[in-house]
Amino acid sequence: MDYSSEESSDLSDSEVDEYEAGSYLNMKTGNTKVKRSSGIYRCPFCVGKKKLVYSYKDLLQHAIGVGSSNRSGKVKANHRAMAKYMKTDLSEAVPLIPHLVNEEKLPLPIPKQDNQFVWPWNGIIVNIPTEWKYGQLVGESASRLKESLSRFNPVRVVTLWDDKGHTGTAIVDFGRDWAGFKDAMAFEGHLESQNLGKKDWREAGTKSSNFYGWVARADDYVAIDPIGKHLRKKGELKTVVDLAEEESRKMEKLVAYMKDQLEAKARQLKELELKYQEVDTCCQKMVDKLYLTHQAYNEEIQFDQWLAQENSIQSSDGNVNKKAALPASPAQYQAE
């Protein structure tokens, strides 16, 4: 594989690290040249670009910037390898604080927007005491760190490791919601009040035995160290305004969805009301019909009863008249 070329074909995520390692090896063995002479450097991966000659500082910033950009996998891998080679192997490399880039000495390609945070909300802890044991560096466990930070309600704590072991750094996950943001800022404010914030760490460095911490922001996100690598893998950069607008858009969509659901329910209710009215009308007609039928039946029964009574009366009157027409008794005749 030619690690010094930038072919049009891109790399899969699983191939990027391998490609970066090969490119770094080419520079380390001298097959790919970065330093041309004393104080003069060139980017071997940007041939034909307008700027051909760099100072050490400018080329390192260029390598870090392209390495953390949205360029193709090969381009980023080559530039990350160049940044690693310059910091590790070239004599003018900017010294690094163990496991953390010193942002005051190493300019970083900070995104344009101010006050960008890593989201989900992440806190950073550095300078955790470590010791060499069982062939590797070991330090405070994630569970112990989480317990010590319980007042700030961390969701989880992740200690960062490399090929030597515990790096003395950890990431504190405060979650995705606004309560998590409040806890993260309380965590940062508490440490700053104890002179254990980010600024204090820059000033103290490895001279202090205390651990320091702060809320992860854009400069931490783009750092070429275990912290930056973890943040880029697990999170993304957002401003508070970005998140507020995003939540507002989600709320608008939710409101629109609920409105549609309510309108649909209202239509269904209207349809049910119409069906109810139809059934009620039909039932009322049936009731009226039954009432009329029953009334007619009653009237017919009453008429039949009246007719039977009339016939009975007439029959009785006829019998009386017949009795009245009979001759008088013999006694009556003699009396006369």
mmCIF file of C-alpha atoms in Angstrom:
data_model
loop_
_atom_site.group_PDB
_atom_site.id
_atom_site.type_symbol
_atom_site.label_atom_id
_atom_site.label_comp_id
_atom_site.label_asym_id
_atom_site.label_seq_id
_atom_site.Cartn_x
_atom_site.Cartn_y
_atom_site.Cartn_z
ATOM 1 C CA MET A 1 0.000 0.000 0.000
ATOM 2 C CA ASP A 2 1.345 3.450 -0.978
ATOM 3 C CA TYR A 3 0.969 5.500 2.190
ATOM 4 C CA SER A 4 2.323 8.717 0.718
ATOM 5 C CA SER A 5 -0.261 9.047 -2.045
ATOM 6 C CA GLU A 6 -3.807 10.411 -1.815
ATOM 7 C CA GLU A 7 -5.739 8.264 -4.218
ATOM 8 C CA SER A 8 -9.319 8.921 -5.129
ATOM 9 C CA SER A 9 -10.456 5.714 -3.426
ATOM 10 C CA ASP A 10 -11.231 6.175 0.258
ATOM 11 C CA LEU A 11 -10.697 3.968 3.289
ATOM 12 C CA SER A 12 -13.200 2.217 5.468
ATOM 13 C CA ASP A 13 -13.198 3.078 9.162
ATOM 14 C CA SER A 14 -11.400 -0.167 9.989
ATOM 15 C CA GLU A 15 -8.543 0.682 7.591
ATOM 16 C CA VAL A 16 -7.840 4.246 8.745
ATOM 17 C CA ASP A 17 -5.681 3.316 11.754
ATOM 18 C CA GLU A 18 -3.671 0.826 9.689
ATOM 19 C CA TYR A 19 -3.123 3.404 6.969
ATOM 20 C CA GLU A 20 -2.064 6.015 9.546
ATOM 21 C CA ALA A 21 0.448 3.598 11.081
ATOM 22 C CA GLY A 22 1.942 2.806 7.666
ATOM 23 C CA SER A 23 2.219 6.470 6.752
ATOM 24 C CA TYR A 24 3.914 7.222 10.088
ATOM 25 C CA LEU A 25 6.408 4.406 9.472
ATOM 26 C CA ASN A 26 7.259 5.846 6.047
ATOM 27 C CA MET A 27 8.105 9.194 7.634
ATOM 28 C CA LYS A 28 10.004 7.616 10.506
ATOM 29 C CA THR A 29 12.188 5.560 8.093
ATOM 30 C CA GLY A 30 12.789 8.558 5.819
ATOM 31 C CA ASN A 31 10.794 7.302 2.844
ATOM 32 C CA THR A 32 8.498 10.320 3.193
ATOM 33 C CA LYS A 33 10.218 13.649 3.869
ATOM 34 C CA VAL A 34 8.710 16.365 6.029
ATOM 35 C CA LYS A 35 11.722 18.400 7.128
ATOM 36 C CA ARG A 36 13.680 19.831 4.186
ATOM 37 C CA SER A 37 16.293 21.854 6.040
ATOM 38 C CA SER A 38 16.744 23.748 9.282
ATOM 39 C CA GLY A 39 13.469 25.508 10.019
ATOM 40 C CA ILE A 40 11.932 24.607 6.622
ATOM 41 C CA TYR A 41 9.154 22.036 6.352
ATOM 42 C CA ARG A 42 6.877 20.844 3.568
ATOM 43 C CA CYS A 43 3.693 18.805 3.536
ATOM 44 C CA PRO A 44 4.386 15.712 1.405
ATOM 45 C CA PHE A 45 0.654 15.066 1.078
ATOM 46 C CA CYS A 46 -0.384 18.442 -0.334
ATOM 47 C CA VAL A 47 1.788 18.559 -3.460
ATOM 48 C CA GLY A 48 0.747 21.280 -5.862
ATOM 49 C CA LYS A 49 -0.912 23.449 -3.227
ATOM 50 C CA LYS A 50 -0.149 27.177 -3.100
ATOM 51 C CA LYS A 51 1.724 27.043 0.178
ATOM 52 C CA LEU A 52 4.766 24.783 -0.148
ATOM 53 C CA VAL A 53 7.033 25.934 2.698
ATOM 54 C CA TYR A 54 5.985 25.981 6.356
ATOM 55 C CA SER A 55 7.520 26.723 9.698
ATOM 56 C CA TYR A 56 7.403 23.845 12.175
ATOM 57 C CA LYS A 57 4.531 25.448 14.069
ATOM 58 C CA ASP A 58 2.486 26.188 10.926
ATOM 59 C CA LEU A 59 2.947 22.726 9.439
ATOM 60 C CA LEU A 60 1.994 21.069 12.727
ATOM 61 C CA GLN A 61 -1.140 23.194 12.896
ATOM 62 C CA HIS A 62 -1.878 22.285 9.262
ATOM 63 C CA ALA A 63 -1.464 18.568 10.000
ATOM 64 C CA ILE A 64 -3.731 18.680 13.031
ATOM 65 C CA GLY A 65 -6.353 20.771 11.228
ATOM 66 C CA VAL A 66 -6.607 18.503 8.183
ATOM 67 C CA GLY A 67 -6.395 15.412 10.393
ATOM 68 C CA SER A 68 -9.511 16.480 12.304
ATOM 69 C CA SER A 69 -11.449 17.737 9.270
ATOM 70 C CA ASN A 70 -14.149 16.058 7.186
ATOM 71 C CA ARG A 71 -11.730 15.122 4.412
ATOM 72 C CA SER A 72 -11.338 11.594 3.028
ATOM 73 C CA GLY A 73 -9.984 8.773 5.186
ATOM 74 C CA LYS A 74 -6.571 8.699 3.465
ATOM 75 C CA VAL A 75 -6.087 12.452 3.698
ATOM 76 C CA LYS A 76 -6.918 12.484 7.395
ATOM 77 C CA ALA A 77 -4.815 9.393 8.124
ATOM 78 C CA ASN A 78 -1.739 10.866 6.394
ATOM 79 C CA HIS A 79 -2.037 14.182 8.199
ATOM 80 C CA ARG A 80 -2.632 12.542 11.574
ATOM 81 C CA ALA A 81 0.461 10.441 10.996
ATOM 82 C CA MET A 82 2.421 13.587 10.108
ATOM 83 C CA ALA A 83 1.249 15.333 13.291
ATOM 84 C CA LYS A 84 2.298 12.313 15.345
ATOM 85 C CA TYR A 85 5.675 12.132 13.584
ATOM 86 C CA MET A 86 6.375 15.847 14.113
ATOM 87 C CA LYS A 87 5.471 15.750 17.796
ATOM 88 C CA THR A 88 7.259 12.479 18.484
ATOM 89 C CA ASP A 89 10.312 12.332 16.212
ATOM 90 C CA LEU A 90 11.315 15.807 15.079
ATOM 91 C CA SER A 91 13.712 17.766 17.278
ATOM 92 C CA GLU A 92 11.601 20.925 17.256
ATOM 93 C CA ALA A 93 8.480 19.154 18.450
ATOM 94 C CA VAL A 94 6.330 21.066 20.910
ATOM 95 C CA PRO A 95 6.594 19.333 24.311
ATOM 96 C CA LEU A 96 3.410 17.665 25.477
ATOM 97 C CA ILE A 97 2.011 17.316 28.970
ATOM 98 C CA PRO A 98 1.631 13.560 29.507
ATOM 99 C CA HIS A 99 -1.658 12.353 28.009
ATOM 100 C CA LEU A 100 -2.875 15.864 27.253
ATOM 101 C CA VAL A 101 -1.918 18.458 24.670
ATOM 102 C CA ASN A 102 -0.969 21.843 26.175
ATOM 103 C CA GLU A 103 -3.226 24.132 24.162
ATOM 104 C CA GLU A 104 -1.192 27.255 25.068
ATOM 105 C CA LYS A 105 1.838 25.936 23.186
ATOM 106 C CA LEU A 106 0.121 23.948 20.421
ATOM 107 C CA PRO A 107 -2.337 25.924 18.294
ATOM 108 C CA LEU A 108 -5.385 23.853 17.406
ATOM 109 C CA PRO A 109 -7.966 24.276 14.646
ATOM 110 C CA ILE A 110 -10.805 25.408 16.885
ATOM 111 C CA PRO A 111 -14.184 25.509 15.091
ATOM 112 C CA LYS A 112 -15.535 28.948 14.257
ATOM 113 C CA GLN A 113 -18.425 29.004 16.709
ATOM 114 C CA ASP A 114 -17.653 30.029 20.271
ATOM 115 C CA ASN A 115 -18.757 28.149 23.361
ATOM 116 C CA GLN A 116 -19.069 24.798 21.647
ATOM 117 C CA PHE A 117 -19.463 21.897 24.043
ATOM 118 C CA VAL A 118 -19.063 18.196 23.498
ATOM 119 C CA TRP A 119 -22.510 16.617 23.508
ATOM 120 C CA PRO A 120 -23.587 14.431 25.263
ATOM 121 C CA TRP A 121 -22.227 16.596 28.077
ATOM 122 C CA ASN A 122 -18.772 15.341 29.042
ATOM 123 C CA GLY A 123 -16.413 16.315 31.813
ATOM 124 C CA ILE A 124 -12.658 15.700 31.685
ATOM 125 C CA ILE A 125 -10.473 14.615 34.588
ATOM 126 C CA VAL A 126 -6.670 14.723 34.261
ATOM 127 C CA ASN A 127 -3.621 14.079 36.437
ATOM 128 C CA ILE A 128 -5.142 11.030 38.114
ATOM 129 C CA PRO A 129 -2.278 9.366 40.044
ATOM 130 C CA THR A 130 -0.915 6.240 38.353
ATOM 131 C CA GLU A 131 1.759 3.715 39.205
ATOM 132 C CA TRP A 132 3.636 1.015 37.352
ATOM 133 C CA LYS A 133 2.263 -2.356 38.386
ATOM 134 C CA TYR A 134 2.059 -5.776 36.763
ATOM 135 C CA GLY A 135 3.814 -4.499 33.665
ATOM 136 C CA GLN A 136 1.530 -1.518 33.028
ATOM 137 C CA LEU A 137 0.339 1.764 34.479
ATOM 138 C CA VAL A 138 -2.640 1.443 36.797
ATOM 139 C CA GLY A 139 -4.735 4.104 38.526
ATOM 140 C CA GLU A 140 -8.068 4.941 40.133
ATOM 141 C CA SER A 141 -10.961 2.847 38.813
ATOM 142 C CA ALA A 142 -13.938 4.328 36.992
ATOM 143 C CA SER A 143 -16.345 3.158 39.708
ATOM 144 C CA ARG A 144 -14.338 4.871 42.465
ATOM 145 C CA LEU A 145 -14.165 8.083 40.472
ATOM 146 C CA LYS A 146 -17.910 7.986 39.815
ATOM 147 C CA GLU A 147 -18.570 7.471 43.506
ATOM 148 C CA SER A 148 -16.386 10.448 44.415
ATOM 149 C CA LEU A 149 -18.338 12.613 41.944
ATOM 150 C CA SER A 150 -21.788 11.386 43.012
ATOM 151 C CA ARG A 151 -22.886 14.888 44.060
ATOM 152 C CA PHE A 152 -22.780 15.864 40.351
ATOM 153 C CA ASN A 153 -24.917 12.888 39.238
ATOM 154 C CA PRO A 154 -22.634 11.417 36.549
ATOM 155 C CA VAL A 155 -24.222 8.820 34.271
ATOM 156 C CA ARG A 156 -20.922 6.977 33.905
ATOM 157 C CA VAL A 157 -17.168 7.498 34.163
ATOM 158 C CA VAL A 158 -14.711 6.053 31.649
ATOM 159 C CA THR A 159 -10.977 5.877 32.391
ATOM 160 C CA LEU A 160 -8.773 6.168 29.315
ATOM 161 C CA TRP A 161 -6.063 3.640 28.538
ATOM 162 C CA ASP A 162 -3.336 3.299 25.921
ATOM 163 C CA ASP A 163 -0.621 0.753 25.169
ATOM 164 C CA LYS A 164 1.160 1.643 28.435
ATOM 165 C CA GLY A 165 -1.963 1.339 30.569
ATOM 166 C CA HIS A 166 -3.941 3.936 32.530
ATOM 167 C CA THR A 167 -3.314 7.386 31.024
ATOM 168 C CA GLY A 168 -4.232 9.253 34.207
ATOM 169 C CA THR A 169 -7.265 10.742 32.472
ATOM 170 C CA ALA A 170 -10.989 10.012 32.533
ATOM 171 C CA ILE A 171 -14.213 11.127 30.860
ATOM 172 C CA VAL A 172 -17.297 11.882 32.951
ATOM 173 C CA ASP A 173 -20.579 11.431 31.074
ATOM 174 C CA PHE A 174 -23.366 13.683 32.365
ATOM 175 C CA GLY A 175 -25.991 12.581 29.843
ATOM 176 C CA ARG A 176 -27.877 14.407 27.109
ATOM 177 C CA ASP A 177 -30.514 16.520 28.856
ATOM 178 C CA TRP A 178 -30.421 19.977 30.416
ATOM 179 C CA ALA A 179 -30.202 18.524 33.907
ATOM 180 C CA GLY A 180 -26.953 16.876 32.789
ATOM 181 C CA PHE A 181 -25.667 20.212 31.479
ATOM 182 C CA LYS A 182 -26.450 21.815 34.832
ATOM 183 C CA ASP A 183 -24.557 19.024 36.636
ATOM 184 C CA ALA A 184 -21.603 19.348 34.259
ATOM 185 C CA MET A 185 -21.326 23.093 34.829
ATOM 186 C CA ALA A 186 -21.613 22.561 38.597
ATOM 187 C CA PHE A 187 -18.757 20.033 38.342
ATOM 188 C CA GLU A 188 -16.609 22.563 36.462
ATOM 189 C CA GLY A 189 -17.537 25.438 38.775
ATOM 190 C CA HIS A 190 -16.676 23.426 41.870
ATOM 191 C CA LEU A 191 -13.225 22.518 40.575
ATOM 192 C CA GLU A 192 -12.543 26.085 39.466
ATOM 193 C CA SER A 193 -13.445 27.313 42.934
ATOM 194 C CA GLN A 194 -10.803 24.910 44.278
ATOM 195 C CA ASN A 195 -8.209 26.148 41.736
ATOM 196 C CA LEU A 196 -8.418 22.781 40.003
ATOM 197 C CA GLY A 197 -9.883 23.909 36.696
ATOM 198 C CA LYS A 198 -8.534 23.912 33.167
ATOM 199 C CA LYS A 199 -6.576 27.136 33.530
ATOM 200 C CA ASP A 200 -5.031 25.901 36.761
ATOM 201 C CA TRP A 201 -4.004 22.643 35.061
ATOM 202 C CA ARG A 202 -2.276 24.524 32.274
ATOM 203 C CA GLU A 203 -0.307 26.517 34.814
ATOM 204 C CA ALA A 204 0.490 23.632 37.180
ATOM 205 C CA GLY A 205 0.976 20.753 34.716
ATOM 206 C CA THR A 206 2.643 17.681 36.169
ATOM 207 C CA LYS A 207 4.055 19.648 39.121
ATOM 208 C CA SER A 208 0.825 19.092 41.037
ATOM 209 C CA SER A 209 -0.432 15.855 42.562
ATOM 210 C CA ASN A 210 -4.087 16.965 42.462
ATOM 211 C CA PHE A 211 -6.450 15.929 39.732
ATOM 212 C CA TYR A 212 -8.034 18.672 37.629
ATOM 213 C CA GLY A 213 -11.240 18.774 35.653
ATOM 214 C CA TRP A 214 -13.494 20.800 33.382
ATOM 215 C CA VAL A 215 -16.318 20.478 30.871
ATOM 216 C CA ALA A 216 -15.209 19.231 27.440
ATOM 217 C CA ARG A 217 -15.260 21.879 24.720
ATOM 218 C CA ALA A 218 -14.088 22.311 21.126
ATOM 219 C CA ASP A 219 -10.342 22.448 21.865
ATOM 220 C CA ASP A 220 -10.554 19.198 23.826
ATOM 221 C CA TYR A 221 -12.551 17.606 21.013
ATOM 222 C CA VAL A 222 -9.881 18.248 18.370
ATOM 223 C CA ALA A 223 -6.896 17.399 20.588
ATOM 224 C CA ILE A 224 -4.609 14.632 19.324
ATOM 225 C CA ASP A 225 -4.545 12.556 22.491
ATOM 226 C CA PRO A 226 -6.649 9.819 24.122
ATOM 227 C CA ILE A 227 -9.133 12.405 25.385
ATOM 228 C CA GLY A 228 -9.729 13.946 21.964
ATOM 229 C CA LYS A 229 -9.947 10.528 20.327
ATOM 230 C CA HIS A 230 -12.584 9.370 22.820
ATOM 231 C CA LEU A 231 -14.611 12.586 22.517
ATOM 232 C CA ARG A 232 -14.649 12.413 18.711
ATOM 233 C CA LYS A 233 -15.723 8.778 18.846
ATOM 234 C CA LYS A 234 -18.538 9.243 21.354
ATOM 235 C CA GLY A 235 -19.787 12.796 20.922
ATOM 236 C CA GLU A 236 -20.184 15.830 18.705
ATOM 237 C CA LEU A 237 -19.752 19.576 19.046
ATOM 238 C CA LYS A 238 -22.824 21.682 19.725
ATOM 239 C CA THR A 239 -23.518 25.101 21.169
ATOM 240 C CA VAL A 240 -26.221 25.678 23.740
ATOM 241 C CA VAL A 241 -28.075 27.655 21.068
ATOM 242 C CA ASP A 242 -27.787 24.696 18.664
ATOM 243 C CA LEU A 243 -29.337 22.367 21.212
ATOM 244 C CA ALA A 244 -32.050 24.832 22.181
ATOM 245 C CA GLU A 245 -32.982 25.309 18.511
ATOM 246 C CA GLU A 246 -32.867 21.565 17.923
ATOM 247 C CA GLU A 247 -35.160 20.962 20.877
ATOM 248 C CA SER A 248 -37.422 23.729 19.641
ATOM 249 C CA ARG A 249 -37.632 22.050 16.227
ATOM 250 C CA LYS A 250 -38.384 18.718 17.884
ATOM 251 C CA MET A 251 -41.049 20.358 20.017
ATOM 252 C CA GLU A 252 -42.584 21.981 16.943
ATOM 253 C CA LYS A 253 -42.665 18.595 15.218
ATOM 254 C CA LEU A 254 -44.205 17.050 18.317
ATOM 255 C CA VAL A 255 -46.811 19.809 18.530
ATOM 256 C CA ALA A 256 -47.593 19.384 14.812
ATOM 257 C CA TYR A 257 -47.869 15.624 15.282
ATOM 258 C CA MET A 258 -50.132 16.010 18.316
ATOM 259 C CA LYS A 259 -52.222 18.543 16.401
ATOM 260 C CA ASP A 260 -52.628 16.066 13.544
ATOM 261 C CA GLN A 261 -53.563 13.349 16.028
ATOM 262 C CA LEU A 262 -56.125 15.610 17.705
ATOM 263 C CA GLU A 263 -57.605 16.565 14.338
ATOM 264 C CA ALA A 264 -57.789 12.897 13.366
ATOM 265 C CA LYS A 265 -59.460 12.084 16.694
ATOM 266 C CA ALA A 266 -61.865 14.980 16.184
ATOM 267 C CA ARG A 267 -62.769 13.627 12.738
ATOM 268 C CA GLN A 268 -63.299 10.157 14.199
ATOM 269 C CA LEU A 269 -65.446 11.637 16.964
ATOM 270 C CA LYS A 270 -67.485 13.547 14.390
ATOM 271 C CA GLU A 271 -67.990 10.357 12.393
ATOM 272 C CA LEU A 272 -69.075 8.537 15.554
ATOM 273 C CA GLU A 273 -71.487 11.361 16.382
ATOM 274 C CA LEU A 274 -73.028 11.119 12.905
ATOM 275 C CA LYS A 275 -73.328 7.352 13.238
ATOM 276 C CA TYR A 276 -74.865 7.798 16.680
ATOM 277 C CA GLN A 277 -77.355 10.282 15.292
ATOM 278 C CA GLU A 278 -78.273 7.871 12.493
ATOM 279 C CA VAL A 279 -78.722 4.991 14.917
ATOM 280 C CA ASP A 280 -80.628 7.228 17.344
ATOM 281 C CA THR A 281 -82.939 8.429 14.549
ATOM 282 C CA CYS A 282 -83.516 4.857 13.419
ATOM 283 C CA CYS A 283 -84.222 3.734 16.965
ATOM 284 C CA GLN A 284 -86.602 6.635 17.515
ATOM 285 C CA LYS A 285 -88.514 5.688 14.357
ATOM 286 C CA MET A 286 -88.745 2.114 15.567
ATOM 287 C CA VAL A 287 -89.962 3.272 18.980
ATOM 288 C CA ASP A 288 -92.560 5.537 17.368
ATOM 289 C CA LYS A 289 -93.702 2.708 15.108
ATOM 290 C CA LEU A 290 -93.974 0.311 18.037
ATOM 291 C CA TYR A 291 -95.883 2.945 20.006
ATOM 292 C CA LEU A 292 -98.343 3.481 17.174
ATOM 293 C CA THR A 293 -98.743 -0.265 16.700
ATOM 294 C CA HIS A 294 -99.324 -0.738 20.401
ATOM 295 C CA GLN A 295 -101.751 2.174 20.497
ATOM 296 C CA ALA A 296 -103.675 0.786 17.533
ATOM 297 C CA TYR A 297 -103.793 -2.617 19.178
ATOM 298 C CA ASN A 298 -105.107 -1.109 22.422
ATOM 299 C CA GLU A 299 -107.732 0.868 20.554
ATOM 300 C CA GLU A 300 -108.820 -2.255 18.694
ATOM 301 C CA ILE A 301 -109.080 -4.188 21.973
ATOM 302 C CA GLN A 302 -111.054 -1.346 23.550
ATOM 303 C CA PHE A 303 -113.385 -1.242 20.535
ATOM 304 C CA ASP A 304 -113.947 -4.973 20.668
ATOM 305 C CA GLN A 305 -114.695 -4.746 24.378
ATOM 306 C CA TRP A 306 -117.121 -1.861 23.809
ATOM 307 C CA LEU A 307 -118.815 -3.752 20.978
ATOM 308 C CA ALA A 308 -119.174 -6.870 23.110
ATOM 309 C CA GLN A 309 -120.637 -4.748 25.899
ATOM 310 C CA GLU A 310 -123.113 -3.114 23.529
ATOM 311 C CA ASN A 311 -124.165 -6.463 22.179
ATOM 312 C CA SER A 312 -124.666 -7.730 25.724
ATOM 313 C CA ILE A 313 -126.788 -4.705 26.625
ATOM 314 C CA GLN A 314 -128.883 -5.055 23.515
ATOM 315 C CA SER A 315 -129.402 -8.736 24.223
ATOM 316 C CA SER A 316 -130.536 -7.935 27.768
ATOM 317 C CA ASP A 317 -132.979 -5.266 26.544
ATOM 318 C CA GLY A 318 -134.476 -7.725 24.081
ATOM 319 C CA ASN A 319 -135.138 -10.287 26.782
ATOM 320 C CA VAL A 320 -136.862 -7.646 28.942
ATOM 321 C CA ASN A 321 -139.115 -6.593 26.095
ATOM 322 C CA LYS A 322 -140.057 -10.185 25.414
ATOM 323 C CA LYS A 323 -141.069 -10.674 29.043
ATOM 324 C CA ALA A 324 -143.145 -7.542 28.955
ATOM 325 C CA ALA A 325 -145.143 -8.808 25.984
ATOM 326 C CA LEU A 326 -146.334 -12.081 27.690
ATOM 327 C CA PRO A 327 -150.092 -12.464 28.854
ATOM 328 C CA ALA A 328 -150.978 -11.617 32.481
ATOM 329 C CA SER A 329 -151.393 -14.361 35.046
ATOM 330 C CA PRO A 330 -154.888 -16.011 35.592
ATOM 331 C CA ALA A 331 -155.266 -14.196 38.791
ATOM 332 C CA GLN A 332 -154.898 -10.937 37.035
ATOM 333 C CA TYR A 333 -157.559 -11.950 34.540
ATOM 334 C CA GLN A 334 -160.097 -12.861 37.352
ATOM 335 C CA ALA A 335 -159.485 -9.610 39.082
ATOM 336 C CA GLU A 336 -160.405 -7.767 36.022
#
